[in-house]
Amino acid sequence: MDQDMVVLARVRLLSANRRVVRGVEGLWIYRLLTQVEPEVYGSKLAYVLVEESGSPLVRELPERRLALLDEAVEAAKALSTVNPYRAKMLARALAARQRELEARPAKPHASGQEHQAAVLDEPRELE
């Protein structure tokens, strides 16, 4: 781990004068600092990842949104069970991931013709 980068991340974090640094800068800071102190910064990383999954920057990139949410779930799971933010952040990340998956269009299992043939071959109930 490059100690100069860690110091730079800490300086940016302190100079932000906010409880949570958001956006791309927040992702960079918390990804780096979570490697050094996961229990301190892991919950903030999960928070920012979930927040960024709704960003206009990834609005048209569903795979990127899902990757951010997967990373958020993993960051929250990695927290110790005694961490007071673990349950809240894990629930938030899992809920956001579930919403993302539910919002995706269902992938057809068969082409239109195959689907039509399958429907025609299904037994019908007689009245």
Coordinates of N, CA, C and O in Angstrom, one line a residue:
M1 N 0.9 -1.2 0.0 CA 0.0 0.0 0.0 C 0.9 1.2 0.0 O 1.8 1.4 0.8
D2 N 0.6 2.1 -0.9 CA 1.4 3.3 -1.0 C 1.0 4.3 0.1 O -0.1 4.8 0.1
Q3 N 1.9 4.5 1.0 CA 1.5 5.4 2.2 C 1.3 6.8 1.8 O 0.5 7.5 2.4
D4 N 1.9 7.3 0.7 CA 1.6 8.7 0.2 C 0.1 8.8 -0.2 O -0.5 9.8 0.1
M5 N -0.4 7.8 -0.9 CA -1.8 7.8 -1.3 C -2.7 7.7 -0.1 O -3.8 8.4 -0.1
V6 N -2.3 7.0 0.9 CA -3.2 6.9 2.1 C -3.2 8.3 2.8 O -4.3 8.7 3.2
V7 N -2.1 8.9 2.9 CA -2.0 10.2 3.5 C -2.8 11.2 2.7 O -3.6 12.0 3.2
L8 N -2.7 11.2 1.4 CA -3.5 12.1 0.5 C -5.0 11.8 0.7 O -5.8 12.8 0.8
A9 N -5.4 10.6 0.8 CA -6.8 10.3 1.0 C -7.3 10.8 2.3 O -8.4 11.4 2.4
R10 N -6.5 10.7 3.4 CA -6.8 11.2 4.7 C -6.9 12.7 4.7 O -7.8 13.3 5.3
V11 N -6.0 13.4 4.0 CA -6.0 14.8 3.9 C -7.3 15.3 3.1 O -8.0 16.2 3.6
R12 N -7.6 14.6 2.1 CA -8.8 15.0 1.3 C -10.1 14.8 2.1 O -11.0 15.5 2.1
L13 N -10.1 13.7 2.9 CA -11.2 13.4 3.8 C -11.4 14.5 4.8 O -12.5 15.0 5.1
L14 N -10.3 14.9 5.5 CA -10.3 15.9 6.5 C -10.7 17.3 5.9 O -11.4 18.1 6.5
S15 N -10.1 17.6 4.7 CA -10.4 18.9 4.1 C -11.8 19.0 3.6 O -12.3 20.1 3.4
A16 N -12.5 17.9 3.4 CA -13.9 17.9 2.9 C -14.8 18.5 3.9 O -15.8 19.1 3.5
N17 N -14.5 18.4 5.2 CA -15.3 18.9 6.2 C -16.8 18.5 6.1 O -17.7 19.3 6.3
R18 N -17.0 17.2 5.8 CA -18.3 16.6 5.7 C -18.3 15.3 6.4 O -17.2 14.7 6.5
R19 N -19.4 14.9 6.8 CA -19.5 13.6 7.5 C -19.2 12.4 6.5 O -18.5 11.5 6.9
V20 N -19.7 12.5 5.3 CA -19.4 11.5 4.3 C -19.1 12.2 3.0 O -19.8 13.1 2.6
V21 N -17.9 11.9 2.4 CA -17.6 12.4 1.1 C -18.2 11.6 0.0 O -18.1 10.4 0.0
R22 N -19.0 12.3 -0.8 CA -19.7 11.5 -1.9 C -19.1 11.6 -3.2 O -18.1 12.3 -3.4
G23 N -19.7 11.0 -4.2 CA -19.2 11.0 -5.6 C -17.9 10.2 -5.8 O -17.5 9.4 -5.0
V24 N -17.3 10.5 -6.9 CA -16.2 9.8 -7.4 C -15.0 10.0 -6.4 O -14.3 9.0 -6.1
E25 N -14.9 11.2 -5.8 CA -13.8 11.4 -4.8 C -14.1 10.5 -3.6 O -13.1 9.9 -3.1
G26 N -15.3 10.4 -3.2 CA -15.6 9.6 -2.0 C -15.3 8.1 -2.3 O -14.8 7.4 -1.4
L27 N -15.7 7.7 -3.5 CA -15.3 6.3 -3.8 C -13.8 6.0 -3.7 O -13.4 5.0 -3.2
W28 N -13.1 7.0 -4.3 CA -11.6 6.8 -4.3 C -11.1 6.8 -2.8 O -10.3 5.9 -2.5
I29 N -11.5 7.7 -2.0 CA -11.1 7.8 -0.7 C -11.4 6.6 0.1 O -10.6 6.0 0.8
Y30 N -12.7 6.2 0.1 CA -13.1 5.1 0.9 C -12.7 3.7 0.4 O -12.4 2.8 1.2
R31 N -12.5 3.6 -0.9 CA -11.9 2.3 -1.4 C -10.5 2.2 -0.9 O -10.1 1.1 -0.5
L32 N -9.7 3.2 -0.9 CA -8.4 3.2 -0.5 C -8.3 3.0 1.1 O -7.6 2.1 1.5
L33 N -9.0 3.8 1.8 CA -8.9 3.7 3.3 C -9.5 2.5 3.8 O -9.1 2.0 4.9
T34 N -10.5 1.9 3.1 CA -11.1 0.6 3.6 C -10.0 -0.5 3.6 O -10.1 -1.4 4.4
Q35 N -9.1 -0.4 2.6 CA -8.0 -1.4 2.6 C -7.1 -1.3 3.8 O -6.5 -2.3 4.3
V36 N -7.0 -0.1 4.4 CA -6.1 0.1 5.5 C -6.9 -0.1 6.8 O -6.3 -0.8 7.7
E37 N -8.1 0.4 6.9 CA -8.9 0.3 8.2 C -10.3 -0.1 7.8 O -11.2 0.8 7.8
P38 N -10.6 -1.3 7.5 CA -11.9 -1.7 7.0 C -13.1 -1.5 8.0 O -14.1 -1.1 7.6
E39 N -12.8 -1.6 9.2 CA -13.9 -1.4 10.2 C -14.3 0.1 10.4 O -15.4 0.4 10.7
V40 N -13.4 1.0 10.1 CA -13.6 2.4 10.2 C -14.3 2.9 8.9 O -15.2 3.7 9.0
Y41 N -13.8 2.5 7.8 CA -14.3 3.1 6.5 C -15.2 2.2 5.7 O -15.8 2.7 4.7
G42 N -15.3 0.9 6.0 CA -16.1 0.0 5.2 C -17.6 0.4 5.1 O -18.2 0.3 4.0
S43 N -18.2 0.9 6.2 CA -19.6 1.2 6.1 C -19.8 2.5 5.3 O -20.8 2.6 4.5
K44 N -18.9 3.4 5.3 CA -19.0 4.6 4.5 C -18.8 4.2 3.0 O -19.4 4.8 2.1
L45 N -17.9 3.3 2.7 CA -17.7 2.8 1.4 C -19.0 2.2 0.9 O -19.4 2.6 -0.2
A46 N -19.6 1.4 1.6 CA -20.9 0.7 1.2 C -22.0 1.8 1.0 O -22.7 1.8 0.0
Y47 N -22.0 2.8 1.8 CA -23.0 3.9 1.7 C -22.8 4.6 0.4 O -23.7 4.9 -0.4
V48 N -21.5 5.0 0.1 CA -21.2 5.8 -1.1 C -21.5 4.9 -2.4 O -21.9 5.4 -3.4
L49 N -21.1 3.7 -2.3 CA -21.4 2.8 -3.4 C -22.8 2.7 -3.8 O -23.2 2.8 -5.0
V50 N -23.7 2.5 -2.8 CA -25.1 2.5 -3.0 C -25.6 3.8 -3.6 O -26.4 3.8 -4.6
E51 N -25.1 4.9 -3.0 CA -25.5 6.2 -3.5 C -25.1 6.4 -5.0 O -25.8 6.9 -5.8
E52 N -23.9 6.0 -5.3 CA -23.4 6.2 -6.6 C -24.0 5.3 -7.7 O -24.0 5.6 -8.9
S53 N -24.6 4.2 -7.2 CA -25.3 3.3 -8.2 C -26.5 4.0 -8.8 O -27.0 3.6 -9.8
G54 N -27.0 5.1 -8.1 CA -28.1 5.9 -8.6 C -27.7 7.1 -9.3 O -28.5 7.9 -9.7
S55 N -26.4 7.3 -9.5 CA -25.9 8.5 -10.1 C -26.2 8.6 -11.6 O -26.3 7.5 -12.3
P56 N -26.4 9.8 -12.1 CA -26.6 9.9 -13.6 C -25.4 9.4 -14.4 O -25.6 9.1 -15.6
L57 N -24.2 9.3 -13.8 CA -23.1 8.8 -14.6 C -23.2 7.3 -15.0 O -22.6 6.9 -16.0
V58 N -24.0 6.6 -14.2 CA -24.2 5.2 -14.6 C -25.7 4.8 -14.9 O -26.1 3.7 -14.9
R59 N -26.5 5.9 -15.1 CA -27.9 5.7 -15.4 C -28.1 4.7 -16.6 O -29.0 3.8 -16.5
E60 N -27.3 4.8 -17.6 CA -27.5 3.9 -18.8 C -26.5 2.7 -18.8 O -26.3 2.1 -19.8
L61 N -26.0 2.4 -17.7 CA -25.0 1.3 -17.6 C -25.4 0.3 -16.5 O -24.9 0.3 -15.4
P62 N -26.4 -0.5 -16.8 CA -27.0 -1.4 -15.8 C -25.9 -2.4 -15.2 O -26.0 -2.7 -14.0
E63 N -25.0 -2.8 -16.0 CA -24.0 -3.7 -15.4 C -23.1 -3.0 -14.5 O -22.6 -3.6 -13.5
R64 N -22.8 -1.8 -14.7 CA -21.9 -1.0 -13.8 C -22.7 -0.7 -12.5 O -22.1 -0.8 -11.4
R65 N -24.0 -0.4 -12.6 CA -24.8 -0.2 -11.4 C -24.8 -1.4 -10.5 O -24.6 -1.4 -9.3
L66 N -25.0 -2.6 -11.2 CA -25.0 -3.8 -10.4 C -23.6 -4.1 -9.8 O -23.5 -4.6 -8.7
A67 N -22.5 -3.8 -10.5 CA -21.2 -4.0 -10.0 C -21.0 -3.2 -8.7 O -20.4 -3.6 -7.8
L68 N -21.4 -1.9 -8.8 CA -21.3 -1.0 -7.6 C -22.1 -1.6 -6.4 O -21.6 -1.6 -5.3
L69 N -23.3 -2.1 -6.7 CA -24.1 -2.7 -5.6 C -23.5 -4.0 -5.1 O -23.6 -4.2 -3.9
D70 N -23.0 -4.8 -6.0 CA -22.3 -6.0 -5.5 C -21.1 -5.6 -4.6 O -20.9 -6.3 -3.6
E71 N -20.4 -4.6 -5.0 CA -19.2 -4.2 -4.2 C -19.7 -3.7 -2.8 O -19.1 -3.9 -1.8
A72 N -20.9 -2.9 -2.8 CA -21.4 -2.4 -1.6 C -21.8 -3.6 -0.6 O -21.6 -3.5 0.6
V73 N -22.4 -4.6 -1.2 CA -22.8 -5.8 -0.4 C -21.6 -6.4 0.2 O -21.5 -6.8 1.4
E74 N -20.6 -6.6 -0.6 CA -19.3 -7.2 -0.1 C -18.6 -6.4 1.0 O -18.1 -6.9 1.9
A75 N -18.6 -5.1 0.8 CA -18.0 -4.2 1.8 C -18.8 -4.3 3.1 O -18.2 -4.3 4.2
A76 N -20.1 -4.3 3.0 CA -20.9 -4.4 4.2 C -20.7 -5.8 4.9 O -20.6 -5.9 6.1
K77 N -20.7 -6.8 4.1 CA -20.5 -8.2 4.7 C -19.2 -8.3 5.4 O -19.0 -9.1 6.3
A78 N -18.2 -7.6 4.9 CA -16.8 -7.7 5.4 C -16.7 -7.1 6.8 O -15.7 -7.4 7.5
L79 N -17.6 -6.3 7.1 CA -17.6 -5.6 8.5 C -17.8 -6.7 9.6 O -18.6 -7.6 9.4
S80 N -17.2 -6.4 10.7 CA -17.4 -7.3 11.8 C -18.9 -7.3 12.3 O -19.5 -6.2 12.2
T81 N -19.3 -8.4 12.8 CA -20.7 -8.4 13.3 C -21.0 -7.5 14.5 O -22.1 -7.2 14.8
V82 N -19.9 -7.1 15.1 CA -20.1 -6.2 16.3 C -20.1 -4.7 15.8 O -20.3 -3.8 16.6
N83 N -19.8 -4.5 14.5 CA -19.8 -3.1 14.0 C -21.2 -2.6 14.0 O -22.1 -3.2 13.5
P84 N -21.4 -1.5 14.7 CA -22.8 -1.0 14.8 C -23.5 -0.6 13.5 O -24.7 -0.5 13.4
Y85 N -22.7 -0.4 12.4 CA -23.3 0.0 11.1 C -23.5 -1.2 10.1 O -24.0 -1.0 9.1
R86 N -23.0 -2.3 10.5 CA -23.0 -3.5 9.6 C -24.4 -3.8 9.1 O -24.7 -3.9 7.9
A87 N -25.3 -4.1 10.1 CA -26.6 -4.5 9.7 C -27.3 -3.5 8.9 O -28.0 -3.9 7.9
K88 N -27.2 -2.2 9.2 CA -27.9 -1.2 8.5 C -27.4 -1.1 7.1 O -28.2 -1.0 6.1
M89 N -26.1 -1.1 6.9 CA -25.5 -0.9 5.6 C -25.7 -2.2 4.7 O -25.9 -2.1 3.5
L90 N -25.7 -3.3 5.4 CA -25.9 -4.6 4.6 C -27.3 -4.6 4.1 O -27.6 -4.9 2.9
A91 N -28.3 -4.2 5.0 CA -29.7 -4.2 4.6 C -29.9 -3.2 3.4 O -30.6 -3.5 2.5
R92 N -29.3 -2.0 3.6 CA -29.4 -1.0 2.5 C -28.8 -1.5 1.2 O -29.4 -1.3 0.1
A93 N -27.7 -2.1 1.2 CA -27.0 -2.5 0.0 C -27.8 -3.7 -0.6 O -28.0 -3.7 -1.8
L94 N -28.3 -4.6 0.2 CA -29.0 -5.7 -0.4 C -30.4 -5.3 -1.0 O -30.8 -5.7 -2.0
A95 N -31.0 -4.3 -0.3 CA -32.3 -3.8 -0.8 C -32.1 -3.1 -2.1 O -32.9 -3.2 -3.1
A96 N -31.0 -2.3 -2.2 CA -30.7 -1.6 -3.5 C -30.4 -2.5 -4.6 O -30.8 -2.4 -5.7
R97 N -29.7 -3.6 -4.3 CA -29.3 -4.6 -5.3 C -30.6 -5.3 -5.7 O -30.7 -5.6 -6.9
Q98 N -31.4 -5.7 -4.8 CA -32.7 -6.3 -5.2 C -33.5 -5.5 -6.1 O -34.1 -5.9 -7.1
R99 N -33.6 -4.2 -5.8 CA -34.4 -3.2 -6.6 C -33.8 -3.2 -8.0 O -34.5 -3.1 -9.0
E100 N -32.5 -3.2 -8.1 CA -31.8 -3.1 -9.4 C -32.1 -4.4 -10.2 O -32.5 -4.3 -11.4
L101 N -32.1 -5.5 -9.6 CA -32.4 -6.8 -10.3 C -33.8 -6.8 -10.7 O -34.2 -7.3 -11.8
E102 N -34.8 -6.4 -9.9 CA -36.2 -6.4 -10.2 C -36.5 -5.4 -11.3 O -37.5 -5.6 -12.0
A103 N -35.8 -4.3 -11.4 CA -36.0 -3.3 -12.5 C -35.6 -3.8 -13.8 O -35.9 -3.2 -14.8
R104 N -34.8 -4.8 -13.9 CA -34.2 -5.2 -15.2 C -35.3 -6.0 -16.0 O -36.1 -6.7 -15.4
P105 N -35.3 -5.8 -17.3 CA -36.3 -6.6 -18.0 C -36.0 -8.1 -18.0 O -34.8 -8.4 -18.0
A106 N -37.0 -8.9 -18.0 CA -36.8 -10.3 -18.0 C -36.2 -10.8 -19.3 O -36.6 -10.3 -20.4
K107 N -35.2 -11.6 -19.2 CA -34.6 -12.1 -20.5 C -35.5 -13.3 -21.0 O -35.8 -14.2 -20.2
P108 N -35.8 -13.2 -22.2 CA -36.6 -14.3 -22.8 C -35.8 -15.6 -22.8 O -34.6 -15.6 -23.2
H109 N -36.4 -16.7 -22.5 CA -35.7 -18.0 -22.5 C -35.7 -18.6 -23.9 O -34.9 -19.5 -24.2
A110 N -36.6 -18.2 -24.8 CA -36.7 -18.7 -26.1 C -37.0 -17.6 -27.1 O -37.6 -16.6 -26.7
S111 N -36.7 -17.8 -28.3 CA -37.0 -16.8 -29.3 C -38.5 -16.8 -29.5 O -39.2 -17.7 -29.0
G112 N -39.0 -15.8 -30.2 CA -40.5 -15.6 -30.3 C -41.1 -16.9 -31.0 O -42.1 -17.4 -30.5
Q113 N -40.5 -17.4 -32.0 CA -41.0 -18.6 -32.7 C -41.0 -19.8 -31.7 O -41.9 -20.6 -31.7
E114 N -39.8 -20.0 -31.0 CA -39.7 -21.1 -30.1 C -40.8 -21.0 -29.0 O -41.4 -22.0 -28.6
H115 N -40.9 -19.8 -28.5 CA -41.9 -19.5 -27.4 C -43.3 -19.8 -27.9 O -44.1 -20.5 -27.3
Q116 N -43.7 -19.4 -29.2 CA -45.0 -19.6 -29.7 C -45.2 -21.1 -29.9 O -46.3 -21.6 -29.6
A117 N -44.2 -21.9 -30.3 CA -44.3 -23.3 -30.5 C -44.5 -24.0 -29.2 O -45.3 -24.9 -29.0
A118 N -43.8 -23.5 -28.1 CA -43.9 -24.1 -26.8 C -45.3 -23.8 -26.3 O -45.9 -24.7 -25.6
V119 N -45.9 -22.7 -26.5 CA -47.2 -22.3 -26.0 C -48.3 -23.2 -26.7 O -49.2 -23.7 -26.1
L120 N -48.1 -23.4 -28.0 CA -49.0 -24.2 -28.8 C -49.0 -25.7 -28.4 O -50.0 -26.4 -28.5
D121 N -47.8 -26.2 -27.9 CA -47.7 -27.6 -27.5 C -48.2 -27.8 -26.1 O -48.3 -29.0 -25.7
E122 N -48.4 -26.8 -25.3 CA -48.9 -26.9 -23.9 C -50.3 -27.5 -23.9 O -51.1 -27.1 -24.7
P123 N -50.5 -28.5 -23.0 CA -51.9 -29.0 -22.9 C -52.8 -27.9 -22.4 O -52.5 -27.1 -21.5
R124 N -54.0 -27.9 -22.9 CA -55.0 -26.9 -22.5 C -56.1 -27.6 -21.7 O -56.4 -28.8 -21.9
E125 N -56.5 -26.9 -20.7 CA -57.6 -27.4 -19.9 C -58.9 -27.4 -20.6 O -59.2 -26.4 -21.3
L126 N -59.6 -28.5 -20.5 CA -61.0 -28.5 -21.2 C -62.0 -28.1 -20.2 O -62.0 -28.4 -19.1
E127 N -62.9 -27.3 -20.8 CA -64.0 -26.8 -19.9 C -65.1 -27.8 -19.9 O -65.5 -28.5 -20.7

